[in-house]
Coordinates of C-alpha atoms and ligand atoms in Angstrom, one line a residue:
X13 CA -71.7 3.2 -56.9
X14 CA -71.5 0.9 -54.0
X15 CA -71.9 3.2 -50.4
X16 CA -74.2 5.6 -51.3
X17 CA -75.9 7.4 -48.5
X18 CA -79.5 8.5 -49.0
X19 CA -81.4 11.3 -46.8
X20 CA -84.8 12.0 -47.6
X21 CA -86.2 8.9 -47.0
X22 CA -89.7 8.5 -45.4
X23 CA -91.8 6.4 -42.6
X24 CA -94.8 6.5 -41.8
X25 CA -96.6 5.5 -38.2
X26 CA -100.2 4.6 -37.8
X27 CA -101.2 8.3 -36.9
X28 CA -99.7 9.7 -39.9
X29 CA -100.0 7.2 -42.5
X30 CA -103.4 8.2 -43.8
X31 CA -101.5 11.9 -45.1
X32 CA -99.7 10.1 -47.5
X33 CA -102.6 9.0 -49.4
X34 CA -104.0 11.3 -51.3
X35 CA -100.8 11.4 -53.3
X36 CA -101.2 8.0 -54.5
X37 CA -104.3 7.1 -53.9
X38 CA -104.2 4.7 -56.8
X39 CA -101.0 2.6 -55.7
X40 CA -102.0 2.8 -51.8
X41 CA -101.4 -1.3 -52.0
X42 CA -98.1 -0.9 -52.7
X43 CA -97.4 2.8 -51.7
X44 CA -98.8 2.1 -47.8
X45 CA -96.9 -1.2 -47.0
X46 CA -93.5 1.0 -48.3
X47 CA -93.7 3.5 -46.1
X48 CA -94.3 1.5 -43.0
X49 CA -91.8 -0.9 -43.6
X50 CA -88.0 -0.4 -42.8
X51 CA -86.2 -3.8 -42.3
X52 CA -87.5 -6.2 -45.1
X53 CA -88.2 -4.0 -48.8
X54 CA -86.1 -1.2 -48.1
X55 CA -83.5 -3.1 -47.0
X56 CA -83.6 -5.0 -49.7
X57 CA -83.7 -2.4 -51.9
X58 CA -81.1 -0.3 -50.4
X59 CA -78.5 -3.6 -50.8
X60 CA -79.5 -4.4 -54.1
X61 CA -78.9 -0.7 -55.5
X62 CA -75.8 0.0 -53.7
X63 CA -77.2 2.3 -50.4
X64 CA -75.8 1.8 -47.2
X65 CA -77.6 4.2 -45.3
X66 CA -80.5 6.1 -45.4
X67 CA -81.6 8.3 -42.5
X68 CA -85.3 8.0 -41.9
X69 CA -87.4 11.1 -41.7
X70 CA -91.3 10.9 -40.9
X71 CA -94.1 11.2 -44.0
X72 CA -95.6 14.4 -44.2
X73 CA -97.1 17.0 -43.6
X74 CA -97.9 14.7 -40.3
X75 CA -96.5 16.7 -37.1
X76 CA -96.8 20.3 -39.4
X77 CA -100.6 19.5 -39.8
X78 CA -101.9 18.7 -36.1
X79 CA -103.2 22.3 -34.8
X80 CA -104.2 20.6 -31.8
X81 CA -100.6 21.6 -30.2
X82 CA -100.4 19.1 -27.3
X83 CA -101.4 16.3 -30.1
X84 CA -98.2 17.9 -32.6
X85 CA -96.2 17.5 -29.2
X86 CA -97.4 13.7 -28.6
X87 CA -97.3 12.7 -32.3
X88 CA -93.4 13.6 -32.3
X89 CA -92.7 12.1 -29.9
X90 CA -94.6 8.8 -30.7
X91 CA -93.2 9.0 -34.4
X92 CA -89.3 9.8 -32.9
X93 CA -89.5 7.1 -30.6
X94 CA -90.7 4.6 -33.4
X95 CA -87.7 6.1 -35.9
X96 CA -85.5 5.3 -32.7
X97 CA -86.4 1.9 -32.5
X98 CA -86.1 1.1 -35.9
X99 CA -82.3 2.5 -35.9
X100 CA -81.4 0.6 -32.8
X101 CA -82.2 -2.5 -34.9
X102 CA -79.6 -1.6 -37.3
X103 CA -77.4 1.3 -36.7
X104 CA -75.3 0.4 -39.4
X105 CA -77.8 1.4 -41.9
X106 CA -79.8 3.5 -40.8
X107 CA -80.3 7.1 -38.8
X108 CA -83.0 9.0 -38.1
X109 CA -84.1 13.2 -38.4
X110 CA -86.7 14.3 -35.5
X111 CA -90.6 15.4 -36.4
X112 CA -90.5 18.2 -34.9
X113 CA -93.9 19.9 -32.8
X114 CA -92.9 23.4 -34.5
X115 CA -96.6 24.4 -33.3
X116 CA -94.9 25.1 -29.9
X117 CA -91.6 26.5 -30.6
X118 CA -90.4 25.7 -26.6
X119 CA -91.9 22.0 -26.9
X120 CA -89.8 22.0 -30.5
X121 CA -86.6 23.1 -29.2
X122 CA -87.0 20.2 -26.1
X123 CA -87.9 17.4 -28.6
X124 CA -85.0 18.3 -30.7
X125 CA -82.7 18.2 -27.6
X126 CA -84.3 14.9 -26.8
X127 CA -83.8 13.5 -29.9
X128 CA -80.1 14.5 -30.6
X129 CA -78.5 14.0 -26.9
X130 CA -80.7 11.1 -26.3
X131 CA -81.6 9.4 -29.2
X132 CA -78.1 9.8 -31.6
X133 CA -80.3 11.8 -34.4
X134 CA -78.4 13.7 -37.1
X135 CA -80.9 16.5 -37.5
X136 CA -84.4 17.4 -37.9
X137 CA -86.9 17.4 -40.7
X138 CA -89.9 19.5 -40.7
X139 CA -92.5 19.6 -43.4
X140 CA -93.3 23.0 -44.0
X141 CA -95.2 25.8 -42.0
X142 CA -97.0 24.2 -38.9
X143 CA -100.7 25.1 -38.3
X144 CA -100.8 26.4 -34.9
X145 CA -104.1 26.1 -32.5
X146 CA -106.4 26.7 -35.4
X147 CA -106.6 24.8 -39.0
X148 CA -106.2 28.3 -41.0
X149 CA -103.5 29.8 -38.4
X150 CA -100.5 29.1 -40.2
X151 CA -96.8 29.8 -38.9
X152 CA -93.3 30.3 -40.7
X153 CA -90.6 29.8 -39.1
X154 CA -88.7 33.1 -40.0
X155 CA -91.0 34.5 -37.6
X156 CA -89.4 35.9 -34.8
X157 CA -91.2 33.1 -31.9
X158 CA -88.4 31.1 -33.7
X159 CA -85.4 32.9 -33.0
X160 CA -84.9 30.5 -29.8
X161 CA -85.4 27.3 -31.4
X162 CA -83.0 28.2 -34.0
X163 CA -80.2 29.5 -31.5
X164 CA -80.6 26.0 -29.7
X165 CA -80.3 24.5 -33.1
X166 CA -77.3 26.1 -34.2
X167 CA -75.7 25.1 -30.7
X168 CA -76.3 21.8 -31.0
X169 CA -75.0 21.8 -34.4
X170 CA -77.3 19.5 -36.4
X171 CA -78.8 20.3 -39.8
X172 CA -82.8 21.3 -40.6
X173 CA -84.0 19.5 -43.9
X174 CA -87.4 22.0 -44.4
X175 CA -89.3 19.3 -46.5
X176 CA -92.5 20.3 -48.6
X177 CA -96.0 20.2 -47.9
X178 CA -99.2 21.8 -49.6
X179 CA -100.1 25.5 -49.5
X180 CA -103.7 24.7 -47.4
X181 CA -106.6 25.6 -49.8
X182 CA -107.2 29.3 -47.8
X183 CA -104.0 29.9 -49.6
X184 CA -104.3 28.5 -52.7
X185 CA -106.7 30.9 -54.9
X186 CA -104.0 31.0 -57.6
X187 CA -104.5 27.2 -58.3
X188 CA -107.8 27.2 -58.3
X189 CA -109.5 24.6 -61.1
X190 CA -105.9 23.2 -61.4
X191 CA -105.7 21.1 -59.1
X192 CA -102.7 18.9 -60.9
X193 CA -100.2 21.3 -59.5
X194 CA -100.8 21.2 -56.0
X195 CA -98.0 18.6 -54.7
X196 CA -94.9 17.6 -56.0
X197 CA -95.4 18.9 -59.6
X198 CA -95.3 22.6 -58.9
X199 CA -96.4 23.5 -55.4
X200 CA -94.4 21.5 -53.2
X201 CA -91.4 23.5 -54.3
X202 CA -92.9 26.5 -54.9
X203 CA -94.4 26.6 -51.1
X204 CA -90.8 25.3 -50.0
X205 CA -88.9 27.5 -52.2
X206 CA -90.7 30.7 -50.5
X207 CA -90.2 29.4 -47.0
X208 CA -86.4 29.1 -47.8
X209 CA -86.4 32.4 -48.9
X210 CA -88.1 33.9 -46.0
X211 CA -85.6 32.4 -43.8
X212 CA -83.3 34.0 -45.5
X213 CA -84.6 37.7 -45.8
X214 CA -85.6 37.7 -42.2
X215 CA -81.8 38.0 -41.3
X216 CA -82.3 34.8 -39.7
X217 CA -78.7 33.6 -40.8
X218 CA -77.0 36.9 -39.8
X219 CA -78.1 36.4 -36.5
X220 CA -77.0 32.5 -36.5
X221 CA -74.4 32.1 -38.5
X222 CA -74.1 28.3 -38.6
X223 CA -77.4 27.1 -39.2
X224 CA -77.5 24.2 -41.8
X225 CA -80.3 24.1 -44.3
X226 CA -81.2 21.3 -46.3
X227 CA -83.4 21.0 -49.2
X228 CA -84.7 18.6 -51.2
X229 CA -85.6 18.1 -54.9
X230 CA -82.2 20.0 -56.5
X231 CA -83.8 23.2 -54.2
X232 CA -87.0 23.3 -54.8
X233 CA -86.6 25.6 -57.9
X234 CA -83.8 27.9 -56.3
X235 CA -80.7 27.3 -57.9
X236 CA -81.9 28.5 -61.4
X237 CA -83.6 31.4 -59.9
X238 CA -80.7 32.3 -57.9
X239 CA -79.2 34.8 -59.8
X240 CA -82.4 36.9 -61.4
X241 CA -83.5 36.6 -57.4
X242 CA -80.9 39.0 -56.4
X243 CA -80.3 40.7 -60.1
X244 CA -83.6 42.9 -59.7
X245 CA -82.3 44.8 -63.2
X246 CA -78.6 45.5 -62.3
X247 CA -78.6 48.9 -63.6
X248 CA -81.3 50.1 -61.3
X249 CA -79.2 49.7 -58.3
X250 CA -82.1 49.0 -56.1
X251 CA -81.2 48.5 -52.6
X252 CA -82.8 44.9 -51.4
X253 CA -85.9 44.9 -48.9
X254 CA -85.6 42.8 -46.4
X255 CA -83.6 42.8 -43.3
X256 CA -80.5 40.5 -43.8
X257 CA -77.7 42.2 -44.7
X258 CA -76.9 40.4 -47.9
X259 CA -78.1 38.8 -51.2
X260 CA -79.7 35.9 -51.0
X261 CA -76.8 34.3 -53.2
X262 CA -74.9 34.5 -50.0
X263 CA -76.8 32.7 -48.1
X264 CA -78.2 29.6 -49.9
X265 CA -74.5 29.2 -51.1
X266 CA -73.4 29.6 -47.0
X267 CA -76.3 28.0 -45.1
X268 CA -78.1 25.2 -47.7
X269 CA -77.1 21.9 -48.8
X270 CA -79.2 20.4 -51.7
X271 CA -80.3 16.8 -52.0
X272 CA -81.1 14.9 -55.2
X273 CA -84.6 13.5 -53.8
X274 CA -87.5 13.4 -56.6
X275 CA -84.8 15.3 -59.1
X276 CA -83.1 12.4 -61.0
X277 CA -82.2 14.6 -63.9
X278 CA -78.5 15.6 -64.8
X279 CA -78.7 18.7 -66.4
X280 CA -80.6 20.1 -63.1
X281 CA -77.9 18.1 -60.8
X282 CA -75.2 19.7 -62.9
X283 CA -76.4 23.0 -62.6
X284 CA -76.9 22.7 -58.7
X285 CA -73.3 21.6 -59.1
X286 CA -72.4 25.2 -60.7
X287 CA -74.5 27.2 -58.0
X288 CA -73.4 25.7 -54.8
X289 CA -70.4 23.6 -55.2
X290 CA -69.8 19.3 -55.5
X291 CA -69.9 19.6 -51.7
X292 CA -73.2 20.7 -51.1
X293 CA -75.1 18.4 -53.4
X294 CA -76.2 15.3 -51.8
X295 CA -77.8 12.0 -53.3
X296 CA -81.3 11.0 -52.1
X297 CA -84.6 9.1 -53.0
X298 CA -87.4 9.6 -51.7
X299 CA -88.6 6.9 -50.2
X300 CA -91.1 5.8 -51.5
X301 CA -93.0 8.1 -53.5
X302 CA -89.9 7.8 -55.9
X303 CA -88.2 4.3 -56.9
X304 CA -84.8 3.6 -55.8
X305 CA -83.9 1.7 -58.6
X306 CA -84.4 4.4 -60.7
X307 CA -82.8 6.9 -58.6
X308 CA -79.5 5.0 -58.0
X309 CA -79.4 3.8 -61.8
X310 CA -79.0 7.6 -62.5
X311 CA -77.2 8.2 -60.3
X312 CA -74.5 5.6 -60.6
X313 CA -74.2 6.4 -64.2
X314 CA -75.0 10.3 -64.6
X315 CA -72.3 12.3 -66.5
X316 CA -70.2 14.1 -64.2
X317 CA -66.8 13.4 -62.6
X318 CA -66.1 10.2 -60.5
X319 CA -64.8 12.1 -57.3
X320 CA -68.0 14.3 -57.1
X321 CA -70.1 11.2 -57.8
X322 CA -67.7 9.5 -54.5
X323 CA -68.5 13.2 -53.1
X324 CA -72.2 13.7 -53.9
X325 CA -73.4 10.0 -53.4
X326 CA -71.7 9.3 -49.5
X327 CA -68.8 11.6 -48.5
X328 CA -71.1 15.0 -48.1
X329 CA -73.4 13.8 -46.5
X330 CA -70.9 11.7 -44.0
X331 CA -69.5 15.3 -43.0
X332 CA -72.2 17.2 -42.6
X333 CA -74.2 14.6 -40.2
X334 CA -71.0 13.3 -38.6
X335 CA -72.4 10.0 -39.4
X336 CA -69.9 7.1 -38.0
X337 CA -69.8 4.7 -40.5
Ligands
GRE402 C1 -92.4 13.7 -50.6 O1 -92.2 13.3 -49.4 O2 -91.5 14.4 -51.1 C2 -93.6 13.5 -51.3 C3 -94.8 13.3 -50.6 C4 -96.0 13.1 -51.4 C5 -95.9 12.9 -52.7 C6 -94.7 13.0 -53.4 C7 -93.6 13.3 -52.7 O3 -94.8 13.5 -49.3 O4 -92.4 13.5 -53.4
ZN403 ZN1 -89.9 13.7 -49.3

């Protein structure tokens, strides 16, 4: 499919670059140059496979990982000015979602601003909790310091992709001396998955109800877990215990949009397809911890219908970032 938009697609700066090693230490040669460069391989690659856009997002966990809070602030600002830059060169291919200093829920909300009135960004991408002030001082973002930042995000009407990062090791007990599923083979999603979920029993949705929530990787786990999330043994009646006022069904089929990034498998794409709806499933990479080739020679030829193909590899996402093309 020629047109394809593509939205989890990463870049790295000089202050950030070294994050990205550890997960592929091994291919740093070629994995290094690819996330720094925008206008020579990935362009290529994005012609030669049929993608006409990708909006740029930073590496991570970057920005989330600076508890030095003026530093998150200056990082942000340095990577969103370098994303900016790179756009202006060719804003017919590419657009760009803010780091975001969530450290500093105040300076967040102002970069965001920056960013989307200034700078033409479609949204934000944030990779996970933030530490805050202190390398074990770790901070959600259903907590209620963040009720501002999301008010000032609903008004200016731009979506939040809430990317993965690691569980730090202070949290990790439970995969202790199995070390091979810390990052994207379990624990990305399952860190991501209960952030999403925390979002949404905090109420956080009833109080603004047109926040937009993106998620990569077919939803980090969610969709098949959706119904046995709010089932909790029919019979028993239980009442939920959290604050929103609704199952969480409700919300992730209200508030979240999915993305393909990392996923390239069609039984998992057709079943976010049955949860949520052909106009809440996106096609991305992940640039470039995943191949594009590969993803968009699924994707082109994956067995479901032509007009959620059309739907799921451009016209979603076209919508939902009001992107002019
Ligand atoms: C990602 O951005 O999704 C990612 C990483 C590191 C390793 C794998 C991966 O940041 O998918
Ligand atoms: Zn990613």
């Amino acid at each position: 499919m020629q047109g394809k938009i593509a939205l989890e697609e990463h870049v790295a700066i000089d202050a950030t670059l070294s994050d990205s090693q550890v997960f592929g230490a091994h291919v740093w040669d070629t994995l290094g140059p690819r996330l720094v460069d925008v206008q020579d391989m990935r362009l290529a690659e994005m012609d030669k496979y049929g993608i006409e856009m990708m909006i740029l997002s930073l590496n991570a966990p970057a920005v989330q990982a600076i508890h030095d809070v003026a530093r998150a602030v200056q990082v942000a600002q340095l990577a969103n000015d370098a994303l900016a830059a790179e756009v202006r060169k060719r804003p017919a291919r590419f657009a760009a979602f803010a780091a975001l200093p969530m450290q500093d829920p105040e300076a967040a909300t102002k970069e965001l601003t920056r960013c989307v009135k200034e700078l033409g960004f479609v949204g934000a991408l944030v990779n996970g909790f933030s530490q805050t002030g202190a390398p074990d001082n770790v901070t959600y973002y259903d907590l209620p310091q963040y009720r501002p930042f999301w008010r000032a995000l609903e008004a200016l009407d731009v979506p939040f992709y809430l990317h993965p990062r690691n569980p730090l090791p202070s949290w990790s007990r439970f995969y202790e001396g199995h070390n091979w599923m810390l990052g994207p083979n379990w624990a990305f999603a399952a860190e991501t998955a209960v952030h999403a979920l925390r979002l949404i029993g905090s109420g956080l949705f009833d109080e603004c109800p047109n926040l937009k929530i993106v998620l990569g990787h077919l939803g980090e786990g969610i969709p098949v877990q959706l119904w046995r999330i709010d089932g909790r043994n029919g019979w028993m009646k239980a009442p939920h215990k959290y604050p929103a006022k609704h199952g969480v069904g409700h919300y992730f089929r209200k508030h979240f949009h999915l993305t393909t990034s990392g996923n390239f498998h069609t039984p998992s794409l057709v079943n976010a397809v049955a949860e949520m709806g052909a106009d809440r499933v996106m096609f991305s990479v992940d640039w470039p911890f995943e191949d594009v080739g590969e993803g968009c020679d699924w994707f082109d030829k994956a067995q479901i219908g032509e007009a959620d193909r059309v739907k799921i590899g451009r016209d979603n996402a076209i919508k939902l970032f009001k992107l002019k093309l």
